[in-house]
PDB file of C-alpha atoms in Angstrom:
ATOM      1  CA  MET A 596     127.173 135.054  90.072  1.00 46.00           C
ATOM      2  CA  LYS A 597     126.716 133.588  93.632  1.00 43.00           C
ATOM      3  CA  PHE A 598     123.240 134.576  93.190  1.00 42.00           C
ATOM      4  CA  PHE A 599     123.067 132.255  90.278  1.00 42.00           C
ATOM      5  CA  ALA A 600     125.089 129.281  91.416  1.00 43.00           C
ATOM      6  CA  PHE A 601     122.530 129.497  94.558  1.00 40.00           C
ATOM      7  CA  PHE A 602     119.603 129.370  91.882  1.00 39.00           C
ATOM      8  CA  ILE A 603     120.932 126.518  90.400  1.00 41.00           C
ATOM      9  CA  ILE A 604     121.500 124.532  93.571  1.00 41.00           C
ATOM     10  CA  ALA A 605     118.291 125.132  95.314  1.00 40.00           C
ATOM     11  CA  LEU A 606     116.523 124.109  91.638  1.00 42.00           C
ATOM     12  CA  TYR A 607     118.532 120.752  91.700  1.00 41.00           C
ATOM     13  CA  GLN A 608     118.183 119.933  95.416  1.00 42.00           C
ATOM     14  CA  PRO A 609     114.382 118.607  95.600  1.00 43.00           C
ATOM     15  CA  THR A 610     115.917 116.246  92.537  1.00 41.00           C
ATOM     16  CA  LEU A 611     118.366 115.137  94.381  1.00 41.00           C
ATOM     17  CA  LEU A 612     116.287 114.378  98.136  1.00 44.00           C
ATOM     18  CA  ALA A 613     113.580 112.983  95.729  1.00 49.00           C
ATOM     19  CA  GLU A 614     115.988 110.261  94.627  1.00 81.00           C
ATOM     20  CA  SER A 615     116.925 108.780  98.062  1.00 91.00           C
ATOM     21  CA  ILE A 616     114.757 106.818  99.993  1.00 97.00           C
ATOM     22  CA  ASP A 617     114.665 104.720 103.611  1.00 97.00           C
ATOM     23  CA  ILE A 618     114.716 101.382 103.860  1.00 97.00           C
ATOM     24  CA  ILE A 619     113.593  99.725 106.577  1.00 95.00           C
ATOM     25  CA  VAL A 620     113.187  95.952 107.021  1.00 94.00           C
ATOM     26  CA  GLU A 621     112.201  93.306 110.168  1.00 90.00           C
ATOM     27  CA  ASN A 622     115.160  90.871 110.940  1.00 89.00           C
ATOM     28  CA  TYR A 623     113.673  88.045 108.634  1.00 91.00           C
ATOM     29  CA  PRO A 624     116.135  85.096 108.111  1.00 92.00           C
ATOM     30  CA  PRO A 625     116.954  83.939 105.355  1.00 95.00           C
ATOM     31  CA  TYR A 626     115.044  86.832 103.726  1.00 96.00           C
ATOM     32  CA  ALA A 627     116.671  89.337 105.916  1.00 95.00           C
ATOM     33  CA  TYR A 628     119.411  89.108 108.344  1.00 93.00           C
ATOM     34  CA  LYS A 629     122.640  90.781 109.133  1.00 92.00           C
ATOM     35  CA  GLU A 630     126.223  88.617 108.527  1.00 92.00           C
ATOM     36  CA  ASN A 631     129.665  89.798 109.851  1.00 92.00           C
ATOM     37  CA  GLY A 632     127.516  93.192 110.436  1.00 90.00           C
ATOM     38  CA  LYS A 633     126.183  93.610 106.756  1.00 92.00           C
ATOM     39  CA  PHE A 634     123.200  93.564 105.822  1.00 94.00           C
ATOM     40  CA  THR A 635     122.123  90.346 103.582  1.00 96.00           C
ATOM     41  CA  GLY A 636     119.562  87.526 102.651  1.00 97.00           C
ATOM     42  CA  LEU A 637     117.165  86.693  99.441  1.00 97.00           C
ATOM     43  CA  SER A 638     115.337  89.772  99.526  1.00 98.00           C
ATOM     44  CA  THR A 639     118.227  92.276 100.342  1.00 98.00           C
ATOM     45  CA  ASP A 640     119.873  90.660  97.822  1.00 98.00           C
ATOM     46  CA  ILE A 641     116.943  91.341  95.336  1.00 98.00           C
ATOM     47  CA  THR A 642     116.521  95.195  96.308  1.00 98.00           C
ATOM     48  CA  GLN A 643     120.801  96.018  96.110  1.00 97.00           C
ATOM     49  CA  HIS A 644     120.603  94.735  92.837  1.00 98.00           C
ATOM     50  CA  ILE A 645     117.420  96.761  91.694  1.00 98.00           C
ATOM     51  CA  LEU A 646     118.463  99.676  93.980  1.00 97.00           C
ATOM     52  CA  LYS A 647     122.105  99.433  91.951  1.00 97.00           C
ATOM     53  CA  ASP A 648     120.637  99.840  88.630  1.00 97.00           C
ATOM     54  CA  SER A 649     118.285 102.198  89.241  1.00 97.00           C
ATOM     55  CA  GLY A 650     121.091 104.642  90.725  1.00 96.00           C
ATOM     56  CA  ILE A 651     118.283 105.390  93.550  1.00 97.00           C
ATOM     57  CA  LYS A 652     120.190 106.275  96.886  1.00 96.00           C
ATOM     58  CA  VAL A 653     119.800 104.894 100.114  1.00 97.00           C
ATOM     59  CA  LYS A 654     120.014 107.695 103.077  1.00 96.00           C
ATOM     60  CA  SER A 655     119.387 104.979 105.716  1.00 95.00           C
ATOM     61  CA  TRP A 656     118.877 101.219 105.994  1.00 95.00           C
ATOM     62  CA  ALA A 657     117.417  99.824 109.301  1.00 94.00           C
ATOM     63  CA  PHE A 658     115.673  96.813 111.162  1.00 93.00           C
ATOM     64  CA  ALA A 659     112.602  97.374 113.152  1.00 93.00           C
ATOM     65  CA  PRO A 660     110.246  94.827 114.442  1.00 92.00           C
ATOM     66  CA  TRP A 661     107.403  94.272 112.247  1.00 91.00           C
ATOM     67  CA  LYS A 662     105.009  96.246 113.550  1.00 92.00           C
ATOM     68  CA  ARG A 663     106.603  99.161 113.755  1.00 94.00           C
ATOM     69  CA  ALA A 664     108.557  98.649 109.812  1.00 93.00           C
ATOM     70  CA  PHE A 665     104.946  98.339 108.440  1.00 94.00           C
ATOM     71  CA  LEU A 666     103.873 101.319 110.202  1.00 95.00           C
ATOM     72  CA  LEU A 667     106.468 103.915 108.842  1.00 94.00           C
ATOM     73  CA  ALA A 668     106.634 102.084 105.786  1.00 96.00           C
ATOM     74  CA  THR A 669     102.775 103.107 105.143  1.00 96.00           C
ATOM     75  CA  GLU A 670     103.270 106.859 106.688  1.00 96.00           C
ATOM     76  CA  LYS A 671     106.420 107.773 105.702  1.00 94.00           C
ATOM     77  CA  PRO A 672     106.655 109.119 101.645  1.00 96.00           C
ATOM     78  CA  GLY A 673     110.034 107.100 100.263  1.00 97.00           C
ATOM     79  CA  THR A 674     110.175 104.627 102.637  1.00 98.00           C
ATOM     80  CA  LEU A 675     110.838 100.923 100.962  1.00 98.00           C
ATOM     81  CA  LEU A 676     109.566  98.101 103.424  1.00 97.00           C
ATOM     82  CA  TYR A 677     110.437  94.345 102.474  1.00 96.00           C
ATOM     83  CA  THR A 678     109.441  91.414 102.442  1.00 94.00           C
ATOM     84  CA  VAL A 679     105.720  91.495 102.549  1.00 95.00           C
ATOM     85  CA  VAL A 680     103.070  89.619 101.537  1.00 93.00           C
ATOM     86  CA  ARG A 681     100.684  90.652  98.893  1.00 93.00           C
ATOM     87  CA  LYS A 682      96.832  90.793 100.869  1.00 90.00           C
ATOM     88  CA  PRO A 683      93.804  92.629  99.319  1.00 92.00           C
ATOM     89  CA  ASN A 684      93.441  94.901 102.850  1.00 92.00           C
ATOM     90  CA  ARG A 685      96.877  96.184 102.081  1.00 94.00           C
ATOM     91  CA  GLU A 686      96.731  96.974  98.512  1.00 96.00           C
ATOM     92  CA  LYS A 687      96.468 100.446  98.463  1.00 96.00           C
ATOM     93  CA  LEU A 688      98.556 100.845 101.213  1.00 96.00           C
ATOM     94  CA  PHE A 689     102.076 100.927  98.757  1.00 97.00           C
ATOM     95  CA  HIS A 690     103.544 100.327  95.503  1.00 98.00           C
ATOM     96  CA  TRP A 691     104.383  96.669  94.785  1.00 98.00           C
ATOM     97  CA  ILE A 692     107.683  95.765  93.132  1.00 98.00           C
ATOM     98  CA  GLY A 693     107.866  91.959  92.547  1.00 96.00           C
ATOM     99  CA  PRO A 694     106.777  89.291  93.476  1.00 97.00           C
ATOM    100  CA  ILE A 695     110.257  88.604  94.772  1.00 97.00           C
ATOM    101  CA  SER A 696     109.324  85.330  95.955  1.00 96.00           C
ATOM    102  CA  ASP A 697     106.713  82.294  96.022  1.00 93.00           C
ATOM    103  CA  ARG A 698     105.321  82.263  99.593  1.00 93.00           C
ATOM    104  CA  ASN A 699     104.812  78.337  99.143  1.00 94.00           C
ATOM    105  CA  ILE A 700     104.230  76.644 102.481  1.00 95.00           C
ATOM    106  CA  TYR A 701     104.981  72.610 102.410  1.00 97.00           C
ATOM    107  CA  ILE A 702     104.680  69.647 104.812  1.00 98.00           C
ATOM    108  CA  TYR A 703     108.019  68.039 104.332  1.00 98.00           C
ATOM    109  CA  LYS A 704     109.416  65.015 105.481  1.00 98.00           C
ATOM    110  CA  LEU A 705     113.178  63.734 105.751  1.00 98.00           C
ATOM    111  CA  LYS A 706     113.829  61.555 102.098  1.00 98.00           C
ATOM    112  CA  LYS A 707     115.579  58.751 104.363  1.00 97.00           C
ATOM    113  CA  ARG A 708     112.387  58.000 106.037  1.00 97.00           C
ATOM    114  CA  GLN A 709     110.387  56.032 103.381  1.00 96.00           C
ATOM    115  CA  ASP A 710     108.487  54.756 105.624  1.00 97.00           C
ATOM    116  CA  ILE A 711     106.302  57.971 105.388  1.00 97.00           C
ATOM    117  CA  LYS A 712     104.307  58.052 102.464  1.00 96.00           C
ATOM    118  CA  ALA A 713     101.121  60.151 102.557  1.00 96.00           C
ATOM    119  CA  SER A 714      99.281  62.907  99.851  1.00 93.00           C
ATOM    120  CA  SER A 715      96.469  64.503 101.896  1.00 96.00           C
ATOM    121  CA  LEU A 716      96.141  65.962 104.958  1.00 97.00           C
ATOM    122  CA  GLU A 717      93.421  63.421 105.277  1.00 96.00           C
ATOM    123  CA  GLU A 718      96.275  60.776 104.835  1.00 97.00           C
ATOM    124  CA  ILE A 719      98.776  62.005 107.175  1.00 97.00           C
ATOM    125  CA  LYS A 720      95.676  61.711 110.064  1.00 97.00           C
ATOM    126  CA  SER A 721      94.606  58.624 109.133  1.00 97.00           C
ATOM    127  CA  LYS A 722      98.160  57.428 109.483  1.00 97.00           C
ATOM    128  CA  GLY A 723      99.015  59.114 112.636  1.00 96.00           C
ATOM    129  CA  TYR A 724     102.028  61.152 111.520  1.00 98.00           C
ATOM    130  CA  THR A 725     103.218  63.678 113.923  1.00 98.00           C
ATOM    131  CA  ILE A 726     104.005  67.000 112.446  1.00 98.00           C
ATOM    132  CA  GLY A 727     106.261  69.553 114.019  1.00 97.00           C
ATOM    133  CA  THR A 728     105.512  73.463 113.766  1.00 94.00           C
ATOM    134  CA  VAL A 729     106.005  76.464 115.908  1.00 92.00           C
ATOM    135  CA  ILE A 730     103.275  77.433 118.675  1.00 92.00           C
ATOM    136  CA  GLY A 731     100.823  80.110 117.480  1.00 88.00           C
ATOM    137  CA  THR A 732     101.354  80.221 113.875  1.00 87.00           C
ATOM    138  CA  ALA A 733      98.666  80.304 111.375  1.00 85.00           C
ATOM    139  CA  ALA A 734      99.516  76.485 109.992  1.00 91.00           C
ATOM    140  CA  THR A 735      99.946  75.554 113.665  1.00 92.00           C
ATOM    141  CA  GLU A 736      95.980  76.377 114.140  1.00 91.00           C
ATOM    142  CA  GLN A 737      94.894  75.189 110.683  1.00 92.00           C
ATOM    143  CA  LEU A 738      96.123  71.801 111.429  1.00 95.00           C
ATOM    144  CA  LYS A 739      94.877  71.509 114.856  1.00 95.00           C
ATOM    145  CA  SER A 740      91.740  72.553 113.795  1.00 94.00           C
ATOM    146  CA  GLU A 741      92.197  69.602 111.322  1.00 94.00           C
ATOM    147  CA  GLY A 742      92.431  66.744 113.850  1.00 96.00           C
ATOM    148  CA  LEU A 743      96.189  66.845 113.238  1.00 96.00           C
ATOM    149  CA  ASN A 744      98.735  65.089 115.539  1.00 96.00           C
ATOM    150  CA  VAL A 745     100.874  68.512 115.670  1.00 96.00           C
ATOM    151  CA  THR A 746     104.234  68.648 117.753  1.00 94.00           C
ATOM    152  CA  GLU A 747     104.610  72.296 118.851  1.00 94.00           C
ATOM    153  CA  THR A 748     107.700  73.643 119.228  1.00 93.00           C
ATOM    154  CA  VAL A 749     109.007  77.388 120.569  1.00 92.00           C
ATOM    155  CA  ASN A 750     110.810  77.951 117.657  1.00 90.00           C
ATOM    156  CA  TYR A 751     111.659  77.075 113.676  1.00 91.00           C
ATOM    157  CA  GLU A 752     114.989  75.981 114.600  1.00 93.00           C
ATOM    158  CA  GLN A 753     113.564  73.716 117.486  1.00 95.00           C
ATOM    159  CA  THR A 754     111.257  72.075 115.142  1.00 96.00           C
ATOM    160  CA  VAL A 755     114.219  71.595 112.711  1.00 97.00           C
ATOM    161  CA  HIS A 756     116.008  69.443 115.196  1.00 97.00           C
ATOM    162  CA  MET A 757     112.747  67.769 116.414  1.00 97.00           C
ATOM    163  CA  ILE A 758     112.709  66.408 113.020  1.00 98.00           C
ATOM    164  CA  LEU A 759     116.698  65.545 112.413  1.00 98.00           C
ATOM    165  CA  LEU A 760     116.315  63.778 115.835  1.00 97.00           C
ATOM    166  CA  GLY A 761     113.647  61.471 114.647  1.00 96.00           C
ATOM    167  CA  ARG A 762     111.009  63.087 117.692  1.00 96.00           C
ATOM    168  CA  THR A 763     108.576  64.401 114.529  1.00 97.00           C
ATOM    169  CA  ASP A 764     107.963  62.702 111.439  1.00 98.00           C
ATOM    170  CA  LEU A 765     106.966  65.654 109.402  1.00 98.00           C
ATOM    171  CA  VAL A 766     107.826  69.668 109.714  1.00 98.00           C
ATOM    172  CA  VAL A 767     106.072  72.693 107.906  1.00 96.00           C
ATOM    173  CA  PHE A 768     108.127  75.448 105.852  1.00 95.00           C
ATOM    174  CA  LEU A 769     108.313  77.786 103.713  1.00 94.00           C
ATOM    175  CA  GLU A 770     110.825  76.291 101.211  1.00 95.00           C
ATOM    176  CA  TYR A 771     114.265  79.236 101.636  1.00 95.00           C
ATOM    177  CA  SER A 772     113.711  79.046 105.665  1.00 95.00           C
ATOM    178  CA  LEU A 773     113.993  75.253 105.701  1.00 97.00           C
ATOM    179  CA  ALA A 774     116.710  75.721 103.420  1.00 96.00           C
ATOM    180  CA  PHE A 775     118.737  78.319 105.942  1.00 95.00           C
ATOM    181  CA  LEU A 776     117.358  76.425 108.852  1.00 96.00           C
ATOM    182  CA  ALA A 777     118.770  73.361 107.708  1.00 97.00           C
ATOM    183  CA  LYS A 778     122.471  74.737 106.868  1.00 95.00           C
ATOM    184  CA  GLN A 779     122.377  76.067 110.358  1.00 94.00           C
ATOM    185  CA  ALA A 780     121.563  72.506 111.687  1.00 96.00           C
ATOM    186  CA  GLY A 781     124.376  71.047 109.872  1.00 96.00           C
ATOM    187  CA  SER A 782     121.866  69.355 107.477  1.00 96.00           C
ATOM    188  CA  ASN A 783     120.951  70.557 103.813  1.00 95.00           C
ATOM    189  CA  TYR A 784     117.758  71.399 101.889  1.00 96.00           C
ATOM    190  CA  ALA A 785     118.565  68.135 100.299  1.00 96.00           C
ATOM    191  CA  GLU A 786     117.913  65.842 102.340  1.00 97.00           C
ATOM    192  CA  PHE A 787     114.422  66.683 102.887  1.00 98.00           C
ATOM    193  CA  GLU A 788     111.368  65.819 100.612  1.00 98.00           C
ATOM    194  CA  LYS A 789     108.201  67.825  99.951  1.00 97.00           C
ATOM    195  CA  ILE A 790     104.789  66.055 100.867  1.00 96.00           C
ATOM    196  CA  LEU A 791     102.265  68.235 100.678  1.00 96.00           C
ATOM    197  CA  LEU A 792     101.499  72.027  99.476  1.00 97.00           C
ATOM    198  CA  LEU A 793      99.823  73.605 102.360  1.00 95.00           C
ATOM    199  CA  ASP A 794      99.582  77.213 100.979  1.00 93.00           C
ATOM    200  CA  GLY A 795     100.753  78.246  98.050  1.00 93.00           C
ATOM    201  CA  SER A 796      98.349  81.306  97.575  1.00 92.00           C
ATOM    202  CA  LYS A 797     100.370  84.597  98.000  1.00 92.00           C
ATOM    203  CA  LYS A 798     103.770  85.594  97.081  1.00 95.00           C
ATOM    204  CA  TYR A 799     106.096  88.339  98.739  1.00 96.00           C
ATOM    205  CA  TYR A 800     106.820  91.720  97.416  1.00 97.00           C
ATOM    206  CA  ILE A 801     109.337  94.876  98.058  1.00 98.00           C
ATOM    207  CA  VAL A 802     106.835  97.639  98.695  1.00 98.00           C
ATOM    208  CA  ILE A 803     107.604 101.427  99.126  1.00 98.00           C
ATOM    209  CA  GLN A 804     104.927 104.058 100.150  1.00 97.00           C
ATOM    210  CA  LYS A 805     102.066 105.141  98.076  1.00 97.00           C
ATOM    211  CA  ASN A 806     102.723 108.715  98.051  1.00 97.00           C
ATOM    212  CA  THR A 807     106.274 108.193  97.409  1.00 97.00           C
ATOM    213  CA  ASP A 808     107.957 110.299  93.931  1.00 96.00           C
ATOM    214  CA  PRO A 809     106.641 108.163  91.135  1.00 96.00           C
ATOM    215  CA  ASN A 810     109.951 108.616  89.399  1.00 96.00           C
ATOM    216  CA  ILE A 811     111.317 106.400  91.680  1.00 97.00           C
ATOM    217  CA  VAL A 812     108.605 103.965  91.806  1.00 97.00           C
ATOM    218  CA  GLU A 813     109.130 103.886  88.099  1.00 97.00           C
ATOM    219  CA  ARG A 814     112.833 103.367  88.216  1.00 97.00           C
ATOM    220  CA  LEU A 815     112.754 100.858  90.619  1.00 98.00           C
ATOM    221  CA  GLN A 816     110.219  99.085  88.952  1.00 97.00           C
ATOM    222  CA  GLN A 817     111.884  98.919  85.449  1.00 98.00           C
ATOM    223  CA  SER A 818     115.076  97.601  87.617  1.00 98.00           C
ATOM    224  CA  PHE A 819     112.762  94.691  88.855  1.00 98.00           C
ATOM    225  CA  ASP A 820     111.985  93.914  85.321  1.00 98.00           C
ATOM    226  CA  LYS A 821     115.184  93.752  83.999  1.00 98.00           C
ATOM    227  CA  LEU A 822     116.317  91.743  87.064  1.00 98.00           C
ATOM    228  CA  LYS A 823     113.662  89.250  86.276  1.00 98.00           C
ATOM    229  CA  SER A 824     113.895  88.895  82.451  1.00 98.00           C
ATOM    230  CA  SER A 825     118.070  88.632  82.724  1.00 97.00           C
ATOM    231  CA  GLY A 826     117.249  85.515  84.763  1.00 98.00           C
ATOM    232  CA  THR A 827     119.263  86.969  87.528  1.00 97.00           C
ATOM    233  CA  LEU A 828     115.972  86.802  89.521  1.00 98.00           C
ATOM    234  CA  THR A 829     116.159  82.770  89.496  1.00 97.00           C
ATOM    235  CA  GLU A 830     119.812  82.881  90.120  1.00 97.00           C
ATOM    236  CA  ILE A 831     119.149  85.102  93.072  1.00 97.00           C
ATOM    237  CA  GLN A 832     116.641  82.589  94.145  1.00 96.00           C
ATOM    238  CA  ARG A 833     118.510  79.009  93.779  1.00 94.00           C
ATOM    239  CA  GLN A 834     121.536  80.393  95.697  1.00 94.00           C
ATOM    240  CA  TYR A 835     119.076  80.273  99.260  1.00 94.00           C
ATOM    241  CA  LEU A 836     117.471  76.900  98.585  1.00 90.00           C
ATOM    242  CA  GLN A 837     121.185  75.097  98.399  1.00 83.00           C
TER     243      GLN A 837
END
C-alpha cells in the first residue's frame, strides 16, 4: 500500500510542478510597480487575471533590472516576463501572450495652451515649439536628428513638471505613463491633449520562455482570450488612463 501511494505521488508530481511558473518583471510604472508592498500596475493586473482564470500557480514573483529579467526569461523554462515590446529579433525567444496594450508614443500639449497649434513635426519645427523629452531615449534622438527644439530632462517625472510649469511647450509620452505621472504631479491626464502620434508601430505583450510546458502556454493564452472577449481587458486599460 505504501509503495502504491508513493507511486501515485511520483506520478503526479511532475504535473504539479509543470503547472507552476516563475514571474520576473522590471519596475516600470504604470505597467509594473509596487504599492504598499504589493505588485500592481496595468500589466500586473492583466497577468493576475489570467493566472487566476487559468489556475497556473506562481512559485516566485520578483523585480529585476531589465537586462537581467530579459536574460532569465530567455534561459529558464517556466519563466514569465512582462511588459515586452514585440520585435522581429525577439520573436523566436518566447511564446507571446497578448497584446496587453498599445505602445503609442504621442507628442502632447496642455489643453489650456490654445496658442499651440501643430499637426506635424515640420509644423512643430517651423513654429519653434520646445519639446520636453528624457535624455538618451529613442524619441529624443529621433527629434534631435530632425532638428527640433528639444528640452532634455533626466527623467519622466521632471518632464511632466516642466510642461506644468510652462518651461516647455510640448512633451513626448506613452499614454499610460503620462496618465500615471500626471496624477503623481497633482494633475491628471484629462489636462493634456495629443498633438501628434510619434510612434504607434509596436505593442506590449506578456511572454513566457519558449521551452515552457505547452499546456501552460495554451491555458494562459486561452485565459487571455477570455479576458479580451469579455471586455475586462479594456476595463483594466481604462483604469490607467484616468
